[in-house]
mmCIF file of C-alpha atoms in Angstrom:
data_model
loop_
_atom_site.group_PDB
_atom_site.id
_atom_site.type_symbol
_atom_site.label_atom_id
_atom_site.label_comp_id
_atom_site.label_asym_id
_atom_site.label_seq_id
_atom_site.Cartn_x
_atom_site.Cartn_y
_atom_site.Cartn_z
ATOM 1 C CA MET A 564 2.470 53.178 -123.859
ATOM 2 C CA THR A 565 1.174 55.404 -121.520
ATOM 3 C CA THR A 566 -0.904 55.088 -118.846
ATOM 4 C CA GLY A 567 -3.256 56.485 -116.615
ATOM 5 C CA GLY A 568 -6.902 55.958 -116.642
ATOM 6 C CA ARG A 569 -8.645 58.543 -118.520
ATOM 7 C CA ASN A 570 -10.566 56.149 -120.766
ATOM 8 C CA GLY A 571 -10.776 52.497 -121.769
ATOM 9 C CA LEU A 572 -10.969 49.185 -119.952
ATOM 10 C CA VAL A 573 -8.447 47.897 -117.462
ATOM 11 C CA ARG A 574 -8.265 44.141 -117.758
ATOM 12 C CA ARG A 575 -5.395 41.908 -116.794
ATOM 13 C CA ALA A 576 -4.765 38.436 -115.468
ATOM 14 C CA TRP A 577 -1.916 37.811 -113.042
ATOM 15 C CA ALA A 578 -1.028 34.699 -111.097
ATOM 16 C CA VAL A 579 -0.179 36.613 -107.954
ATOM 17 C CA TRP A 580 -2.361 39.696 -108.162
ATOM 18 C CA ALA A 581 -6.031 39.756 -108.993
ATOM 19 C CA SER A 582 -6.144 42.604 -111.486
ATOM 20 C CA GLY A 583 -4.145 45.455 -112.976
ATOM 21 C CA ALA A 584 -3.593 47.349 -116.174
ATOM 22 C CA LEU A 585 -1.100 46.875 -118.950
ATOM 23 C CA CYS A 586 0.007 49.308 -121.533
ATOM 24 C CA VAL A 587 -1.129 48.760 -125.081
ATOM 25 C CA LEU A 588 0.993 49.199 -128.162
ATOM 26 C CA ALA A 589 -0.569 50.795 -131.211
ATOM 27 C CA SER A 590 1.126 51.014 -134.585
ATOM 28 C CA ALA A 591 2.898 54.165 -133.454
ATOM 29 C CA GLY A 592 3.470 53.310 -129.830
ATOM 30 C CA CYS A 593 1.377 52.849 -126.694
ATOM 31 C CA SER A 594 -2.086 53.229 -125.334
ATOM 32 C CA GLN A 595 -3.549 56.522 -124.286
ATOM 33 C CA PRO A 596 -3.386 57.465 -120.617
ATOM 34 C CA GLY A 597 -6.019 55.557 -118.815
ATOM 35 C CA THR A 598 -6.120 52.442 -120.969
ATOM 36 C CA GLY A 599 -5.142 48.845 -120.392
ATOM 37 C CA ALA A 600 -4.650 45.468 -122.019
ATOM 38 C CA ASP A 601 -4.640 41.742 -121.442
ATOM 39 C CA ALA A 602 -1.310 40.344 -120.349
ATOM 40 C CA GLY A 603 0.582 37.384 -121.649
ATOM 41 C CA GLY A 604 4.086 36.041 -121.939
ATOM 42 C CA ASP A 605 6.609 35.208 -119.282
ATOM 43 C CA ASN A 606 6.235 36.407 -115.730
ATOM 44 C CA ALA A 607 8.873 38.674 -114.302
ATOM 45 C CA PRO A 608 11.815 36.652 -113.014
ATOM 46 C CA GLY A 609 12.635 36.128 -109.399
ATOM 47 C CA GLY A 610 9.234 36.854 -107.938
ATOM 48 C CA ALA A 611 9.318 40.470 -109.055
ATOM 49 C CA VAL A 612 7.066 42.900 -107.258
ATOM 50 C CA THR A 613 3.889 43.640 -109.166
ATOM 51 C CA SER A 614 1.614 46.639 -109.192
ATOM 52 C CA PRO A 615 -0.085 47.472 -105.916
ATOM 53 C CA ALA A 616 -3.174 48.438 -107.845
ATOM 54 C CA ALA A 617 -3.543 44.857 -108.878
ATOM 55 C CA ALA A 618 -3.519 43.558 -105.338
ATOM 56 C CA PRO A 619 -6.955 42.781 -104.041
ATOM 57 C CA GLY A 620 -6.558 42.206 -100.472
ATOM 58 C CA THR A 621 -3.375 43.058 -104.954
ATOM 59 C CA GLY A 622 2.816 50.816 -108.956
ATOM 60 C CA LYS A 623 5.455 53.810 -106.459
ATOM 61 C CA PRO A 624 9.819 60.478 -98.770
ATOM 62 C CA GLY A 625 9.269 65.177 -90.656
ATOM 63 C CA THR A 626 8.487 63.902 -87.896
ATOM 64 C CA GLY A 627 10.381 60.668 -87.554
ATOM 65 C CA LYS A 628 7.312 58.853 -86.236
ATOM 66 C CA PRO A 629 4.473 60.158 -88.358
ATOM 67 C CA SER A 630 2.671 56.879 -88.850
ATOM 68 C CA GLY A 631 3.148 54.630 -85.890
ATOM 69 C CA ALA A 632 6.246 52.783 -87.078
ATOM 70 C CA ALA A 633 9.416 54.788 -87.165
ATOM 71 C CA ALA A 634 12.356 53.224 -88.917
ATOM 72 C CA GLY A 635 14.708 51.510 -86.519
ATOM 73 C CA THR A 636 11.933 50.915 -83.979
ATOM 74 C CA GLU A 637 8.978 48.577 -83.683
ATOM 75 C CA ASP A 638 6.208 50.911 -82.669
ATOM 76 C CA GLY A 639 3.633 48.323 -83.667
ATOM 77 C CA ALA A 640 5.050 45.724 -81.324
ATOM 78 C CA GLY A 641 2.524 44.372 -78.864
ATOM 79 C CA ALA A 642 -0.512 45.842 -80.597
ATOM 80 C CA ALA A 643 -3.407 43.410 -80.859
ATOM 81 C CA ASP A 644 -4.030 42.195 -84.403
ATOM 82 C CA HIS A 645 -6.856 43.962 -86.174
ATOM 83 C CA PRO A 646 -9.113 41.566 -88.153
ATOM 84 C CA ALA A 647 -8.097 43.303 -91.394
ATOM 85 C CA LEU A 648 -4.571 41.975 -90.954
ATOM 86 C CA ALA A 649 -5.783 38.425 -91.563
ATOM 87 C CA THR A 650 -6.203 39.342 -95.249
ATOM 88 C CA ALA A 651 -3.216 41.681 -95.545
ATOM 89 C CA ARG A 652 -0.688 41.281 -98.351
ATOM 90 C CA ILE A 653 2.752 42.874 -98.594
ATOM 91 C CA ASN A 654 4.124 43.864 -101.992
ATOM 92 C CA VAL A 655 7.657 42.552 -101.463
ATOM 93 C CA ALA A 656 8.870 38.966 -101.250
ATOM 94 C CA ASP A 657 10.951 37.769 -98.330
ATOM 95 C CA GLY A 658 14.646 38.032 -99.178
ATOM 96 C CA GLN A 659 14.066 40.182 -102.240
ATOM 97 C CA THR A 660 16.441 42.898 -103.445
ATOM 98 C CA ILE A 661 14.537 46.064 -104.342
ATOM 99 C CA GLY A 662 15.349 49.394 -105.938
ATOM 100 C CA VAL A 663 15.728 52.643 -104.024
ATOM 101 C CA GLY A 664 12.194 53.824 -104.846
ATOM 102 C CA MET A 665 10.147 50.853 -103.695
ATOM 103 C CA PRO A 666 7.692 51.666 -100.914
ATOM 104 C CA VAL A 667 6.426 49.004 -98.552
ATOM 105 C CA SER A 668 2.811 48.597 -99.649
ATOM 106 C CA ILE A 669 0.199 46.649 -97.711
ATOM 107 C CA THR A 670 -3.228 45.921 -99.153
ATOM 108 C CA PHE A 671 -6.368 44.477 -97.584
ATOM 109 C CA ALA A 672 -9.171 42.323 -98.984
ATOM 110 C CA ARG A 673 -11.773 44.813 -97.769
ATOM 111 C CA PRO A 674 -11.630 48.529 -96.962
ATOM 112 C CA VAL A 675 -10.541 49.416 -93.441
ATOM 113 C CA PRO A 676 -13.048 51.937 -92.022
ATOM 114 C CA ALA A 677 -11.538 55.341 -91.266
ATOM 115 C CA ALA A 678 -12.267 54.963 -87.552
ATOM 116 C CA GLN A 679 -10.225 51.734 -87.419
ATOM 117 C CA ARG A 680 -7.180 52.755 -89.446
ATOM 118 C CA ALA A 681 -5.193 54.008 -86.480
ATOM 119 C CA ASP A 682 -5.530 50.576 -84.844
ATOM 120 C CA VAL A 683 -4.278 48.924 -88.017
ATOM 121 C CA GLU A 684 -1.278 51.273 -88.205
ATOM 122 C CA ARG A 685 -0.345 50.487 -84.625
ATOM 123 C CA ALA A 686 -0.046 46.813 -85.610
ATOM 124 C CA LEU A 687 2.420 47.620 -88.431
ATOM 125 C CA ALA A 688 6.149 47.908 -87.855
ATOM 126 C CA VAL A 689 9.131 48.718 -90.067
ATOM 127 C CA THR A 690 12.723 48.481 -88.865
ATOM 128 C CA THR A 691 15.764 49.422 -90.893
ATOM 129 C CA SER A 692 19.528 49.158 -90.776
ATOM 130 C CA PRO A 693 20.942 51.742 -90.946
ATOM 131 C CA ARG A 694 18.223 53.624 -89.096
ATOM 132 C CA THR A 695 16.015 55.547 -91.533
ATOM 133 C CA THR A 696 13.149 57.913 -90.773
ATOM 134 C CA GLY A 697 9.915 56.924 -92.505
ATOM 135 C CA GLY A 698 6.162 56.873 -92.188
ATOM 136 C CA TRP A 699 2.905 55.249 -93.242
ATOM 137 C CA SER A 700 0.284 56.916 -95.426
ATOM 138 C CA TRP A 701 -3.104 55.625 -96.577
ATOM 139 C CA ILE A 702 -3.166 55.669 -100.382
ATOM 140 C CA LYS A 703 -6.238 55.607 -102.614
ATOM 141 C CA ASP A 704 -5.215 52.882 -105.027
ATOM 142 C CA ARG A 705 -6.424 53.269 -108.586
ATOM 143 C CA ASN A 706 -8.041 49.821 -108.630
ATOM 144 C CA LEU A 707 -9.068 49.463 -104.979
ATOM 145 C CA HIS A 708 -11.448 51.190 -102.613
ATOM 146 C CA ASP A 709 -10.366 53.842 -100.154
ATOM 147 C CA GLY A 710 -8.956 52.152 -97.076
ATOM 148 C CA GLN A 711 -7.524 49.105 -98.864
ATOM 149 C CA ARG A 712 -3.901 50.246 -99.176
ATOM 150 C CA ILE A 713 -1.313 51.754 -96.868
ATOM 151 C CA ASP A 714 2.308 52.457 -97.900
ATOM 152 C CA TYR A 715 5.525 53.177 -96.029
ATOM 153 C CA ARG A 716 8.438 55.222 -97.363
ATOM 154 C CA PRO A 717 11.219 57.538 -96.147
ATOM 155 C CA PRO A 718 11.370 61.277 -96.986
ATOM 156 C CA ALA A 719 13.819 60.558 -99.835
ATOM 157 C CA PHE A 720 14.757 57.406 -101.728
ATOM 158 C CA TRP A 721 16.176 54.529 -99.709
ATOM 159 C CA LYS A 722 19.947 54.363 -99.348
ATOM 160 C CA PRO A 723 21.562 51.423 -101.173
ATOM 161 C CA ALA A 724 22.285 48.408 -98.945
ATOM 162 C CA THR A 725 19.581 49.369 -96.415
ATOM 163 C CA LYS A 726 18.012 46.314 -94.797
ATOM 164 C CA ILE A 727 14.269 46.605 -94.215
ATOM 165 C CA SER A 728 12.128 44.389 -91.985
ATOM 166 C CA VAL A 729 8.340 44.650 -92.170
ATOM 167 C CA ARG A 730 5.808 43.165 -89.782
ATOM 168 C CA ALA A 731 2.034 43.309 -90.126
ATOM 169 C CA GLY A 732 0.488 41.919 -86.977
ATOM 170 C CA GLY A 733 1.775 38.682 -85.571
ATOM 171 C CA HIS A 734 1.843 36.523 -88.700
ATOM 172 C CA LEU A 735 3.096 38.522 -91.708
ATOM 173 C CA ASN A 736 6.793 39.332 -91.949
ATOM 174 C CA ARG A 737 9.180 40.310 -94.725
ATOM 175 C CA GLN A 738 12.873 41.137 -94.889
ATOM 176 C CA VAL A 739 14.282 42.846 -97.976
ATOM 177 C CA THR A 740 17.480 44.617 -98.977
ATOM 178 C CA VAL A 741 17.847 47.766 -101.060
ATOM 179 C CA GLY A 742 20.182 47.168 -103.988
ATOM 180 C CA ARG A 743 22.273 49.590 -106.005
ATOM 181 C CA SER A 744 20.724 52.937 -106.976
ATOM 182 C CA LEU A 745 19.179 53.311 -110.439
ATOM 183 C CA VAL A 746 17.225 56.461 -111.294
ATOM 184 C CA ALA A 747 16.328 57.100 -114.950
ATOM 185 C CA THR A 748 15.165 60.590 -115.941
ATOM 186 C CA VAL A 749 13.147 60.783 -119.136
ATOM 187 C CA ASP A 750 12.964 64.227 -120.764
ATOM 188 C CA VAL A 751 10.115 64.132 -123.266
ATOM 189 C CA ARG A 752 11.251 67.449 -124.778
ATOM 190 C CA THR A 753 14.701 66.217 -125.766
ATOM 191 C CA HIS A 754 13.592 62.596 -126.363
ATOM 192 C CA THR A 755 16.332 61.261 -124.103
ATOM 193 C CA MET A 756 16.616 59.190 -120.941
ATOM 194 C CA THR A 757 19.525 59.752 -118.570
ATOM 195 C CA VAL A 758 20.184 56.625 -116.512
ATOM 196 C CA ALA A 759 22.103 57.264 -113.284
ATOM 197 C CA GLU A 760 23.342 53.986 -111.788
ATOM 198 C CA ASP A 761 25.640 54.063 -108.781
ATOM 199 C CA GLY A 762 27.185 57.373 -109.776
ATOM 200 C CA ARG A 763 27.593 56.565 -113.472
ATOM 201 C CA GLU A 764 25.408 58.092 -116.159
ATOM 202 C CA ARG A 765 24.445 57.050 -119.645
ATOM 203 C CA ARG A 766 22.080 58.666 -122.136
ATOM 204 C CA VAL A 767 19.552 56.643 -124.094
ATOM 205 C CA PRO A 768 17.371 57.947 -126.966
ATOM 206 C CA ILE A 769 13.644 57.423 -126.381
ATOM 207 C CA THR A 770 10.303 58.235 -127.927
ATOM 208 C CA ALA A 771 7.430 59.226 -125.627
ATOM 209 C CA GLY A 772 3.739 60.076 -125.944
ATOM 210 C CA ALA A 773 2.705 62.026 -129.025
ATOM 211 C CA PRO A 774 0.883 65.364 -128.529
ATOM 212 C CA GLY A 775 -2.512 64.663 -127.023
ATOM 213 C CA MET A 776 -1.361 61.257 -125.772
ATOM 214 C CA ASP A 777 1.300 62.558 -123.394
ATOM 215 C CA THR A 778 3.339 60.322 -121.133
ATOM 216 C CA TRP A 779 2.639 60.840 -117.446
ATOM 217 C CA ASN A 780 4.844 63.428 -115.790
ATOM 218 C CA GLY A 781 6.421 62.797 -112.402
ATOM 219 C CA THR A 782 8.071 59.940 -110.551
ATOM 220 C CA MET A 783 7.142 56.325 -111.215
ATOM 221 C CA VAL A 784 8.611 53.125 -109.806
ATOM 222 C CA VAL A 785 9.209 49.835 -111.600
ATOM 223 C CA SER A 786 6.610 47.420 -110.240
ATOM 224 C CA ASP A 787 7.563 44.430 -112.394
ATOM 225 C CA LYS A 788 8.932 43.507 -115.800
ATOM 226 C CA GLN A 789 8.137 40.863 -118.409
ATOM 227 C CA ARG A 790 10.193 39.535 -121.304
ATOM 228 C CA ARG A 791 7.132 39.916 -123.502
ATOM 229 C CA VAL A 792 3.575 41.129 -123.017
ATOM 230 C CA TRP A 793 0.459 40.390 -125.050
ATOM 231 C CA MET A 794 -1.144 43.639 -126.174
ATOM 232 C CA ASP A 795 -4.595 43.874 -127.702
ATOM 233 C CA SER A 796 -6.039 47.121 -129.062
ATOM 234 C CA ARG A 797 -9.598 45.946 -128.466
ATOM 235 C CA THR A 798 -9.145 46.385 -124.714
ATOM 236 C CA VAL A 799 -8.542 50.111 -125.195
ATOM 237 C CA ASP A 800 -11.157 50.898 -127.831
ATOM 238 C CA TYR A 801 -8.735 50.859 -130.772
ATOM 239 C CA GLY A 802 -10.635 48.191 -132.676
ATOM 240 C CA ASP A 803 -8.450 45.629 -134.437
ATOM 241 C CA ALA A 804 -5.443 47.924 -134.832
ATOM 242 C CA TYR A 805 -3.008 45.494 -133.243
ATOM 243 C CA ARG A 806 -2.705 42.218 -131.377
ATOM 244 C CA GLY A 807 0.510 40.502 -130.446
ATOM 245 C CA TYR A 808 3.460 40.118 -128.119
ATOM 246 C CA TYR A 809 5.795 43.045 -127.444
ATOM 247 C CA ASN A 810 9.210 42.702 -125.892
ATOM 248 C CA TYR A 811 11.200 43.929 -122.892
ATOM 249 C CA ALA A 812 8.285 45.513 -121.040
ATOM 250 C CA VAL A 813 9.094 47.388 -117.809
ATOM 251 C CA HIS A 814 5.853 48.112 -115.928
ATOM 252 C CA LEU A 815 5.434 51.581 -114.407
ATOM 253 C CA THR A 816 1.760 52.291 -113.649
ATOM 254 C CA ALA A 817 -1.462 50.407 -113.016
ATOM 255 C CA SER A 818 -3.162 52.417 -115.753
ATOM 256 C CA GLY A 819 -0.856 50.916 -118.334
ATOM 257 C CA THR A 820 2.399 52.823 -118.665
ATOM 258 C CA TYR A 821 5.356 50.754 -119.772
ATOM 259 C CA LEU A 822 8.884 51.449 -120.845
ATOM 260 C CA HIS A 823 9.386 48.867 -123.610
ATOM 261 C CA GLU A 824 10.756 47.954 -126.977
ATOM 262 C CA ASN A 825 8.945 49.796 -129.775
ATOM 263 C CA PRO A 826 9.508 48.668 -133.367
ATOM 264 C CA LYS A 827 9.199 52.266 -134.570
ATOM 265 C CA ALA A 828 11.666 53.666 -132.040
ATOM 266 C CA GLY A 829 14.634 52.983 -134.299
ATOM 267 C CA ALA A 830 13.594 55.783 -136.615
ATOM 268 C CA ASN A 831 12.048 58.056 -133.987
ATOM 269 C CA ALA A 832 13.873 57.696 -130.665
ATOM 270 C CA GLY A 833 15.881 60.824 -129.961
ATOM 271 C CA ARG A 834 13.932 62.729 -132.613
ATOM 272 C CA ARG A 835 10.202 62.845 -131.967
ATOM 273 C CA ASN A 836 7.442 61.496 -129.710
ATOM 274 C CA ILE A 837 5.153 59.037 -131.480
ATOM 275 C CA THR A 838 3.708 56.678 -128.831
ATOM 276 C CA HIS A 839 0.303 56.553 -127.203
ATOM 277 C CA GLY A 840 1.884 57.372 -123.851
ATOM 278 C CA CYS A 841 4.449 54.712 -123.043
ATOM 279 C CA ILE A 842 8.199 55.223 -123.373
ATOM 280 C CA GLY A 843 9.638 53.452 -126.383
ATOM 281 C CA LEU A 844 13.166 52.099 -126.832
ATOM 282 C CA ALA A 845 14.783 50.851 -130.030
ATOM 283 C CA ALA A 846 14.888 47.183 -131.012
ATOM 284 C CA ASP A 847 18.648 47.303 -131.719
ATOM 285 C CA GLY A 848 19.474 45.965 -128.260
ATOM 286 C CA THR A 849 18.726 49.216 -126.435
ATOM 287 C CA ALA A 850 15.456 47.944 -124.948
ATOM 288 C CA ARG A 851 16.968 44.608 -123.963
ATOM 289 C CA ARG A 852 19.946 46.200 -122.215
ATOM 290 C CA PHE A 853 17.730 48.510 -120.180
ATOM 291 C CA PHE A 854 15.353 45.654 -119.342
ATOM 292 C CA ASP A 855 18.258 43.545 -118.098
ATOM 293 C CA SER A 856 19.557 46.371 -115.901
ATOM 294 C CA VAL A 857 16.391 47.194 -113.938
ATOM 295 C CA ILE A 858 14.781 45.574 -110.905
ATOM 296 C CA PRO A 859 11.472 46.267 -109.140
ATOM 297 C CA GLY A 860 11.797 49.476 -107.162
ATOM 298 C CA ASP A 861 14.014 51.310 -109.646
ATOM 299 C CA VAL A 862 12.917 54.871 -110.339
ATOM 300 C CA ILE A 863 11.708 56.349 -113.637
ATOM 301 C CA ARG A 864 11.239 60.117 -113.451
ATOM 302 C CA VAL A 865 9.540 61.898 -116.379
ATOM 303 C CA VAL A 866 10.069 65.631 -116.885
ATOM 304 C CA GLY A 867 8.724 68.081 -119.443
ATOM 305 C CA SER A 868 5.307 66.452 -119.806
ATOM 306 C CA LYS A 869 1.895 67.541 -118.495
ATOM 307 C CA GLU A 870 -0.260 65.633 -116.001
ATOM 308 C CA THR A 871 1.488 64.191 -112.941
ATOM 309 C CA VAL A 872 0.795 60.558 -112.173
ATOM 310 C CA ASP A 873 -1.363 59.955 -109.085
ATOM 311 C CA ALA A 874 0.122 58.430 -105.934
ATOM 312 C CA GLY A 875 -2.174 55.403 -106.242
ATOM 313 C CA ASN A 876 -1.496 54.742 -109.920
ATOM 314 C CA GLY A 877 1.170 52.120 -109.375
ATOM 315 C CA TYR A 878 3.805 53.368 -106.940
ATOM 316 C CA GLY A 879 3.338 57.099 -107.503
ATOM 317 C CA ASP A 880 4.061 57.732 -103.809
ATOM 318 C CA TRP A 881 7.020 60.034 -104.502
ATOM 319 C CA ASN A 882 4.808 62.593 -106.187
ATOM 320 C CA LEU A 883 3.572 63.620 -102.725
ATOM 321 C CA GLY A 884 5.686 65.978 -100.639
ATOM 322 C CA TRP A 885 6.678 64.823 -97.165
ATOM 323 C CA ASP A 886 4.056 66.973 -95.427
ATOM 324 C CA GLN A 887 1.365 65.570 -97.708
ATOM 325 C CA TRP A 888 2.656 62.078 -97.064
ATOM 326 C CA THR A 889 2.607 62.283 -93.273
ATOM 327 C CA ALA A 890 -0.847 63.893 -93.353
ATOM 328 C CA GLY A 891 -2.100 60.623 -94.848
ATOM 329 C CA SER A 892 -1.404 58.726 -91.636
ATOM 330 C CA ALA A 893 -4.353 57.900 -89.384
ATOM 331 C CA LEU A 894 -2.025 58.714 -86.467
ATOM 332 C CA ALA A 895 -1.076 62.188 -87.722
#
């Protein structure tokens, strides 16, 4: 189902995050861009990263030091803690392995005023091994106010095996490792997904958003995944069209885009686009195999569609060029 918030309600319940949007499966596929659904089923295994848009306080490349914390240094060291840092949350779990597209995302319980954002940035530090240039940028999250989210990323995807340490003030620290590289490119015109994993490629037939319900274009990042998700058409103004659990759901945007098993994909994947915006995979084991292969931070790039997903709709950070990204720093 697709995604991004052009109409409908966004209602979800998460144990870790306060709110977010799920994709909704209609008889032919997924919800229209901009819709959401109630969530159910099993949580993503291993403390998977969830959407930054769902983080109240909780999706996804110079100058070298554009945002006060250059990789390989601790430019925030010694800065006095800003009060906002007392409510800060980081989107990655300590010790987690992440995909090459995962930004470091920090959210705050209340908006940080524009005049105070530079002080907050000075209290943030990212160090990497090997040394990697990167920078902070304030992102307008789809489900938060301006000033409640700041992300850190390099100019291009992280290199596999990079070790990343994050510090927000004196009390909040995380250490994560970048795993193998997985970048999946979905071409909605040819109804195929090319999965590049550590130098090997495989092609998978898919079905994407039908005309008028187009899948988001651009680069998205896996925020989390669930073995099954409860989807209810009433949350997206589709009446009683469908209610039930749907399998192997890989979460891509806060507005509701998923890459998931679609019962109608067997007859349509590789041939035509029939969903309401999500990316559908067949129930012959194709969806399960892809689900098993991905981790939070893996990259899903959609080409041949129309509207590009916003930076704050999940982890849409990579849809900003590097100059745009560094301009979002309060220290630029």
